[in-house]
Amino acid sequence: MSVVVVSAGLSVPSSTRLLGERLAAAATGQAPSDVRVIELRDLAVDIAHNFTSGFPAPALAEAMDAVTGADGLIVVTPVFSASYSGLFKSFFDVLGVRDREALAGKPVLIAATGGTPRHSLVLEHALRPLFAHLRAVVVPTGVYAASQDWGDKGLDARIERAAGELAALTGALSAASGGTDSGTGGGAISVTRGGAADDKFDARNVVPFEEQLAALRSAG
């Protein structure tokens, strides 16, 4: 299982990157040093230039290829103004412009760091809707780490639970895409009815609600 961490931390060392590494290590069983981490702060200039030129620099293109090709994704952002950072959002904006289906059907674990527990809802009101819009499959448990959470057993338990969900979901999707029906492709989930897998759900073909609503309006 290949897992890529996207970290929007700005400092060195970064608690944001540390959280991503711990999640990846728990999900894959690898040492943190063996986990692929994409540091967005190193790509900030390339991301800005991509907005104006429409073309990614080689380092940014390689990072986007790594995200697209990963079996699973762990995304971690510091909290700025009660939401994800602008750098974090900008990376996924340019990724979406390059390929609208880049994250379709891909298992994603969302996580965030902040100075106070009061911002923990950023996972549900900002990150989860963003990746649902990008048609990713977001695992149920998100992980938020406030400053006082480090070293607490509660954080360790959340990391283990979320990492286990990512590993299980990634394994299930990989098994489904490697089945006998090659037409479903990656990200397809078999739905069993009456003891037989007679229907296929492909997360990449989910039509966003706003598009369905626009179609209904035009039809009316």
PDB file of C-alpha atoms in Angstrom:
ATOM      1  CA  MET A   1       0.000   0.000   0.000  1.00  0.00           C
ATOM      2  CA  SER A   2       1.486   3.323  -1.062  1.00  0.00           C
ATOM      3  CA  VAL A   3       0.428   6.248   1.103  1.00  0.00           C
ATOM      4  CA  VAL A   4       1.409   9.856   0.441  1.00  0.00           C
ATOM      5  CA  VAL A   5       1.238  12.576   3.100  1.00  0.00           C
ATOM      6  CA  VAL A   6       0.461  16.139   2.021  1.00  0.00           C
ATOM      7  CA  SER A   7       1.580  18.535   4.754  1.00  0.00           C
ATOM      8  CA  ALA A   8       0.838  22.264   4.740  1.00  0.00           C
ATOM      9  CA  GLY A   9       2.979  22.996   7.785  1.00  0.00           C
ATOM     10  CA  LEU A  10       5.140  26.113   7.574  1.00  0.00           C
ATOM     11  CA  SER A  11       7.636  25.752  10.413  1.00  0.00           C
ATOM     12  CA  VAL A  12      10.673  23.505  10.775  1.00  0.00           C
ATOM     13  CA  PRO A  13      10.174  21.263  12.650  1.00  0.00           C
ATOM     14  CA  SER A  14       6.452  21.120  11.959  1.00  0.00           C
ATOM     15  CA  SER A  15       3.815  19.541  14.193  1.00  0.00           C
ATOM     16  CA  THR A  16       1.677  19.275  11.053  1.00  0.00           C
ATOM     17  CA  ARG A  17       4.259  17.095   9.338  1.00  0.00           C
ATOM     18  CA  LEU A  18       4.807  15.092  12.521  1.00  0.00           C
ATOM     19  CA  LEU A  19       1.096  14.275  12.724  1.00  0.00           C
ATOM     20  CA  GLY A  20       1.077  13.191   9.074  1.00  0.00           C
ATOM     21  CA  GLU A  21       4.115  10.952   9.576  1.00  0.00           C
ATOM     22  CA  ARG A  22       2.586   9.306  12.637  1.00  0.00           C
ATOM     23  CA  LEU A  23      -0.651   8.629  10.776  1.00  0.00           C
ATOM     24  CA  ALA A  24       1.198   7.161   7.787  1.00  0.00           C
ATOM     25  CA  ALA A  25       3.408   4.994   9.969  1.00  0.00           C
ATOM     26  CA  ALA A  26       0.355   3.633  11.782  1.00  0.00           C
ATOM     27  CA  ALA A  27      -1.454   2.954   8.493  1.00  0.00           C
ATOM     28  CA  THR A  28       1.419   1.273   6.654  1.00  0.00           C
ATOM     29  CA  GLY A  29       3.645  -0.127   9.392  1.00  0.00           C
ATOM     30  CA  GLN A  30       6.593   1.757   7.894  1.00  0.00           C
ATOM     31  CA  ALA A  31       9.062   3.914   9.779  1.00  0.00           C
ATOM     32  CA  PRO A  32       8.302   7.639   9.476  1.00  0.00           C
ATOM     33  CA  SER A  33      11.518   8.132   7.489  1.00  0.00           C
ATOM     34  CA  ASP A  34      10.225   5.737   4.819  1.00  0.00           C
ATOM     35  CA  VAL A  35       6.951   7.609   4.312  1.00  0.00           C
ATOM     36  CA  ARG A  36       6.599   9.899   1.281  1.00  0.00           C
ATOM     37  CA  VAL A  37       5.775  13.400   2.544  1.00  0.00           C
ATOM     38  CA  ILE A  38       5.015  16.328   0.247  1.00  0.00           C
ATOM     39  CA  GLU A  39       5.844  19.610   1.995  1.00  0.00           C
ATOM     40  CA  LEU A  40       3.696  22.292   0.396  1.00  0.00           C
ATOM     41  CA  ARG A  41       5.825  25.120   1.786  1.00  0.00           C
ATOM     42  CA  ASP A  42       8.594  23.981  -0.576  1.00  0.00           C
ATOM     43  CA  LEU A  43       6.157  24.277  -3.498  1.00  0.00           C
ATOM     44  CA  ALA A  44       4.529  27.599  -2.575  1.00  0.00           C
ATOM     45  CA  VAL A  45       6.161  29.607  -5.381  1.00  0.00           C
ATOM     46  CA  ASP A  46       5.468  26.900  -7.970  1.00  0.00           C
ATOM     47  CA  ILE A  47       1.815  26.756  -6.900  1.00  0.00           C
ATOM     48  CA  ALA A  48       1.461  30.535  -7.293  1.00  0.00           C
ATOM     49  CA  HIS A  49       3.111  30.448 -10.728  1.00  0.00           C
ATOM     50  CA  ASN A  50       0.806  27.607 -11.786  1.00  0.00           C
ATOM     51  CA  PHE A  51      -2.202  29.852 -11.161  1.00  0.00           C
ATOM     52  CA  THR A  52      -0.856  32.542 -13.496  1.00  0.00           C
ATOM     53  CA  SER A  53       0.822  30.406 -16.157  1.00  0.00           C
ATOM     54  CA  GLY A  54      -1.426  27.347 -16.184  1.00  0.00           C
ATOM     55  CA  PHE A  55       1.591  25.038 -16.209  1.00  0.00           C
ATOM     56  CA  PRO A  56       3.206  23.280 -13.228  1.00  0.00           C
ATOM     57  CA  ALA A  57       6.940  23.436 -12.618  1.00  0.00           C
ATOM     58  CA  PRO A  58       8.664  20.020 -12.603  1.00  0.00           C
ATOM     59  CA  ALA A  59       8.681  19.725  -8.788  1.00  0.00           C
ATOM     60  CA  LEU A  60       4.994  20.589  -8.550  1.00  0.00           C
ATOM     61  CA  ALA A  61       4.100  18.234 -11.406  1.00  0.00           C
ATOM     62  CA  GLU A  62       6.005  15.407  -9.689  1.00  0.00           C
ATOM     63  CA  ALA A  63       4.171  16.082  -6.427  1.00  0.00           C
ATOM     64  CA  MET A  64       0.789  16.031  -8.166  1.00  0.00           C
ATOM     65  CA  ASP A  65       1.699  12.781  -9.918  1.00  0.00           C
ATOM     66  CA  ALA A  66       2.611  11.246  -6.557  1.00  0.00           C
ATOM     67  CA  VAL A  67      -0.729  12.274  -5.057  1.00  0.00           C
ATOM     68  CA  THR A  68      -2.682  10.988  -8.044  1.00  0.00           C
ATOM     69  CA  GLY A  69      -0.812   7.677  -8.102  1.00  0.00           C
ATOM     70  CA  ALA A  70      -0.989   6.926  -4.378  1.00  0.00           C
ATOM     71  CA  ASP A  71      -3.236   4.152  -3.082  1.00  0.00           C
ATOM     72  CA  GLY A  72      -4.205   6.338  -0.139  1.00  0.00           C
ATOM     73  CA  LEU A  73      -3.731   9.950   0.910  1.00  0.00           C
ATOM     74  CA  ILE A  74      -3.191  11.626   4.278  1.00  0.00           C
ATOM     75  CA  VAL A  75      -3.748  15.388   4.214  1.00  0.00           C
ATOM     76  CA  VAL A  76      -2.748  17.598   7.131  1.00  0.00           C
ATOM     77  CA  THR A  77      -3.124  21.355   7.506  1.00  0.00           C
ATOM     78  CA  PRO A  78      -2.574  23.869  10.267  1.00  0.00           C
ATOM     79  CA  VAL A  79      -5.680  25.852  11.161  1.00  0.00           C
ATOM     80  CA  PHE A  80      -5.704  29.448   9.912  1.00  0.00           C
ATOM     81  CA  SER A  81      -8.746  31.664  10.574  1.00  0.00           C
ATOM     82  CA  ALA A  82     -10.799  28.636  11.639  1.00  0.00           C
ATOM     83  CA  SER A  83     -10.188  26.795   8.355  1.00  0.00           C
ATOM     84  CA  TYR A  84      -7.482  25.116   6.277  1.00  0.00           C
ATOM     85  CA  SER A  85      -4.543  27.226   5.163  1.00  0.00           C
ATOM     86  CA  GLY A  86      -4.545  29.050   1.835  1.00  0.00           C
ATOM     87  CA  LEU A  87      -1.480  27.087   0.718  1.00  0.00           C
ATOM     88  CA  PHE A  88      -3.279  23.810   1.429  1.00  0.00           C
ATOM     89  CA  LYS A  89      -6.360  24.846  -0.559  1.00  0.00           C
ATOM     90  CA  SER A  90      -4.257  26.259  -3.409  1.00  0.00           C
ATOM     91  CA  PHE A  91      -2.463  22.955  -3.944  1.00  0.00           C
ATOM     92  CA  PHE A  92      -5.710  21.049  -4.331  1.00  0.00           C
ATOM     93  CA  ASP A  93      -7.087  23.836  -6.524  1.00  0.00           C
ATOM     94  CA  VAL A  94      -4.260  23.483  -9.048  1.00  0.00           C
ATOM     95  CA  LEU A  95      -4.503  19.697  -8.808  1.00  0.00           C
ATOM     96  CA  GLY A  96      -8.222  19.899  -9.641  1.00  0.00           C
ATOM     97  CA  VAL A  97      -7.595  22.220 -12.566  1.00  0.00           C
ATOM     98  CA  ARG A  98      -5.024  19.796 -13.949  1.00  0.00           C
ATOM     99  CA  ASP A  99      -7.248  16.730 -13.500  1.00  0.00           C
ATOM    100  CA  ARG A 100     -10.799  16.918 -12.164  1.00  0.00           C
ATOM    101  CA  GLU A 101     -10.753  13.187 -11.457  1.00  0.00           C
ATOM    102  CA  ALA A 102      -7.385  13.175  -9.664  1.00  0.00           C
ATOM    103  CA  LEU A 103      -8.894  12.212  -6.301  1.00  0.00           C
ATOM    104  CA  ALA A 104     -12.060  10.473  -7.474  1.00  0.00           C
ATOM    105  CA  GLY A 105     -12.544   7.300  -5.461  1.00  0.00           C
ATOM    106  CA  LYS A 106      -9.258   7.740  -3.586  1.00  0.00           C
ATOM    107  CA  PRO A 107      -9.201   6.978   0.164  1.00  0.00           C
ATOM    108  CA  VAL A 108      -8.285  10.128   2.106  1.00  0.00           C
ATOM    109  CA  LEU A 109      -7.587  10.622   5.798  1.00  0.00           C
ATOM    110  CA  ILE A 110      -8.086  14.228   6.919  1.00  0.00           C
ATOM    111  CA  ALA A 111      -6.128  15.758   9.795  1.00  0.00           C
ATOM    112  CA  ALA A 112      -5.310  19.180  11.216  1.00  0.00           C
ATOM    113  CA  THR A 113      -3.228  20.871  13.900  1.00  0.00           C
ATOM    114  CA  GLY A 114      -3.979  23.958  15.942  1.00  0.00           C
ATOM    115  CA  GLY A 115      -3.203  25.817  19.115  1.00  0.00           C
ATOM    116  CA  THR A 116      -6.555  25.206  20.783  1.00  0.00           C
ATOM    117  CA  PRO A 117      -9.142  22.403  20.869  1.00  0.00           C
ATOM    118  CA  ARG A 118     -11.817  24.949  19.895  1.00  0.00           C
ATOM    119  CA  HIS A 119     -10.849  24.575  16.225  1.00  0.00           C
ATOM    120  CA  SER A 120     -11.348  20.803  16.082  1.00  0.00           C
ATOM    121  CA  LEU A 121     -14.541  21.163  14.017  1.00  0.00           C
ATOM    122  CA  VAL A 122     -12.409  22.342  11.096  1.00  0.00           C
ATOM    123  CA  LEU A 123     -12.276  18.677  10.091  1.00  0.00           C
ATOM    124  CA  GLU A 124     -16.041  18.518   9.580  1.00  0.00           C
ATOM    125  CA  HIS A 125     -16.947  21.998   8.356  1.00  0.00           C
ATOM    126  CA  ALA A 126     -13.962  22.588   6.053  1.00  0.00           C
ATOM    127  CA  LEU A 127     -11.831  19.550   5.171  1.00  0.00           C
ATOM    128  CA  ARG A 128     -14.496  16.878   4.812  1.00  0.00           C
ATOM    129  CA  PRO A 129     -16.695  18.968   2.452  1.00  0.00           C
ATOM    130  CA  LEU A 130     -13.641  19.895   0.358  1.00  0.00           C
ATOM    131  CA  PHE A 131     -12.632  16.298  -0.290  1.00  0.00           C
ATOM    132  CA  ALA A 132     -16.215  15.178  -0.743  1.00  0.00           C
ATOM    133  CA  HIS A 133     -16.449  17.788  -3.500  1.00  0.00           C
ATOM    134  CA  LEU A 134     -13.281  16.340  -5.060  1.00  0.00           C
ATOM    135  CA  ARG A 135     -15.042  12.923  -5.017  1.00  0.00           C
ATOM    136  CA  ALA A 136     -12.541  11.352  -2.659  1.00  0.00           C
ATOM    137  CA  VAL A 137     -13.624   8.683  -0.183  1.00  0.00           C
ATOM    138  CA  VAL A 138     -12.938  10.234   3.225  1.00  0.00           C
ATOM    139  CA  VAL A 139     -12.450   7.836   6.137  1.00  0.00           C
ATOM    140  CA  PRO A 140     -14.894   8.316   9.038  1.00  0.00           C
ATOM    141  CA  THR A 141     -12.329   9.347  11.663  1.00  0.00           C
ATOM    142  CA  GLY A 142     -10.449  12.612  11.236  1.00  0.00           C
ATOM    143  CA  VAL A 143      -7.610  13.556  13.588  1.00  0.00           C
ATOM    144  CA  TYR A 144      -7.182  16.991  15.134  1.00  0.00           C
ATOM    145  CA  ALA A 145      -4.187  17.682  17.368  1.00  0.00           C
ATOM    146  CA  ALA A 146      -4.147  20.769  19.573  1.00  0.00           C
ATOM    147  CA  SER A 147      -0.957  21.835  21.318  1.00  0.00           C
ATOM    148  CA  GLN A 148      -1.918  20.092  24.570  1.00  0.00           C
ATOM    149  CA  ASP A 149      -2.798  16.831  22.779  1.00  0.00           C
ATOM    150  CA  TRP A 150       0.800  15.842  22.066  1.00  0.00           C
ATOM    151  CA  GLY A 151       1.844  13.011  24.348  1.00  0.00           C
ATOM    152  CA  ASP A 152      -1.748  12.329  25.353  1.00  0.00           C
ATOM    153  CA  LYS A 153      -3.055   8.776  25.007  1.00  0.00           C
ATOM    154  CA  GLY A 154      -6.260  10.113  23.469  1.00  0.00           C
ATOM    155  CA  LEU A 155      -4.341  11.371  20.429  1.00  0.00           C
ATOM    156  CA  ASP A 156      -2.567   8.015  20.098  1.00  0.00           C
ATOM    157  CA  ALA A 157      -5.930   6.234  20.094  1.00  0.00           C
ATOM    158  CA  ARG A 158      -7.371   8.546  17.429  1.00  0.00           C
ATOM    159  CA  ILE A 159      -4.299   8.072  15.256  1.00  0.00           C
ATOM    160  CA  GLU A 160      -4.562   4.291  15.480  1.00  0.00           C
ATOM    161  CA  ARG A 161      -8.286   4.280  14.724  1.00  0.00           C
ATOM    162  CA  ALA A 162      -8.053   6.643  11.750  1.00  0.00           C
ATOM    163  CA  ALA A 163      -4.985   4.852  10.337  1.00  0.00           C
ATOM    164  CA  GLY A 164      -6.753   1.507  10.655  1.00  0.00           C
ATOM    165  CA  GLU A 165      -9.749   2.856   8.753  1.00  0.00           C
ATOM    166  CA  LEU A 166      -7.505   4.174   5.972  1.00  0.00           C
ATOM    167  CA  ALA A 167      -5.658   0.854   5.692  1.00  0.00           C
ATOM    168  CA  ALA A 168      -8.921  -1.116   5.605  1.00  0.00           C
ATOM    169  CA  LEU A 169     -10.539   1.160   3.022  1.00  0.00           C
ATOM    170  CA  THR A 170      -7.459   1.199   0.808  1.00  0.00           C
ATOM    171  CA  GLY A 171      -7.253  -2.585   0.941  1.00  0.00           C
ATOM    172  CA  ALA A 172     -10.946  -2.961   0.108  1.00  0.00           C
ATOM    173  CA  LEU A 173     -10.741  -0.619  -2.876  1.00  0.00           C
ATOM    174  CA  SER A 174      -7.564  -2.286  -4.147  1.00  0.00           C
ATOM    175  CA  ALA A 175      -9.227  -5.694  -3.918  1.00  0.00           C
ATOM    176  CA  ALA A 176     -12.317  -4.409  -5.723  1.00  0.00           C
ATOM    177  CA  SER A 177     -10.304  -2.864  -8.552  1.00  0.00           C
ATOM    178  CA  GLY A 178      -8.325  -6.096  -8.944  1.00  0.00           C
ATOM    179  CA  GLY A 179     -11.431  -8.247  -9.356  1.00  0.00           C
ATOM    180  CA  THR A 180     -12.639 -10.107 -12.421  1.00  0.00           C
ATOM    181  CA  ASP A 181     -14.634  -7.150 -13.751  1.00  0.00           C
ATOM    182  CA  SER A 182     -11.875  -5.037 -15.256  1.00  0.00           C
ATOM    183  CA  GLY A 183     -14.346  -2.486 -16.542  1.00  0.00           C
ATOM    184  CA  THR A 184     -14.878  -0.964 -13.108  1.00  0.00           C
ATOM    185  CA  GLY A 185     -11.339   0.324 -12.717  1.00  0.00           C
ATOM    186  CA  GLY A 186      -9.786   1.612  -9.503  1.00  0.00           C
ATOM    187  CA  GLY A 187     -12.080   2.956  -6.846  1.00  0.00           C
ATOM    188  CA  ALA A 188     -14.972   0.627  -7.680  1.00  0.00           C
ATOM    189  CA  ILE A 189     -16.845  -1.069  -4.874  1.00  0.00           C
ATOM    190  CA  SER A 190     -18.896  -4.209  -5.392  1.00  0.00           C
ATOM    191  CA  VAL A 191     -22.363  -4.098  -3.858  1.00  0.00           C
ATOM    192  CA  THR A 192     -23.790  -7.503  -2.971  1.00  0.00           C
ATOM    193  CA  ARG A 193     -27.522  -8.096  -3.320  1.00  0.00           C
ATOM    194  CA  GLY A 194     -29.074 -11.430  -2.468  1.00  0.00           C
ATOM    195  CA  GLY A 195     -25.667 -13.070  -2.108  1.00  0.00           C
ATOM    196  CA  ALA A 196     -24.399 -12.051  -5.559  1.00  0.00           C
ATOM    197  CA  ALA A 197     -22.344  -9.067  -6.634  1.00  0.00           C
ATOM    198  CA  ASP A 198     -24.742  -7.894  -9.338  1.00  0.00           C
ATOM    199  CA  ASP A 199     -24.191  -4.181  -9.076  1.00  0.00           C
ATOM    200  CA  LYS A 200     -21.127  -1.979  -9.172  1.00  0.00           C
ATOM    201  CA  PHE A 201     -20.682   1.407  -7.563  1.00  0.00           C
ATOM    202  CA  ASP A 202     -17.888   3.505  -8.993  1.00  0.00           C
ATOM    203  CA  ALA A 203     -17.055   6.488  -6.798  1.00  0.00           C
ATOM    204  CA  ARG A 204     -15.488   8.254  -9.774  1.00  0.00           C
ATOM    205  CA  ASN A 205     -18.853   8.463 -11.536  1.00  0.00           C
ATOM    206  CA  VAL A 206     -20.730  10.181  -8.715  1.00  0.00           C
ATOM    207  CA  VAL A 207     -22.384  13.339 -10.065  1.00  0.00           C
ATOM    208  CA  PRO A 208     -22.089  16.292  -7.636  1.00  0.00           C
ATOM    209  CA  PHE A 209     -25.387  17.533  -6.220  1.00  0.00           C
ATOM    210  CA  GLU A 210     -25.034  20.979  -7.786  1.00  0.00           C
ATOM    211  CA  GLU A 211     -24.762  19.428 -11.253  1.00  0.00           C
ATOM    212  CA  GLN A 212     -27.844  17.289 -10.647  1.00  0.00           C
ATOM    213  CA  LEU A 213     -29.730  20.353  -9.407  1.00  0.00           C
ATOM    214  CA  ALA A 214     -28.705  22.388 -12.476  1.00  0.00           C
ATOM    215  CA  ALA A 215     -29.904  19.582 -14.751  1.00  0.00           C
ATOM    216  CA  LEU A 216     -33.273  19.517 -13.015  1.00  0.00           C
ATOM    217  CA  ARG A 217     -33.647  23.282 -13.362  1.00  0.00           C
ATOM    218  CA  SER A 218     -32.819  23.224 -17.072  1.00  0.00           C
ATOM    219  CA  ALA A 219     -35.246  20.337 -17.620  1.00  0.00           C
ATOM    220  CA  GLY A 220     -38.007  22.260 -15.880  1.00  0.00           C
TER     221      GLY A 220
END
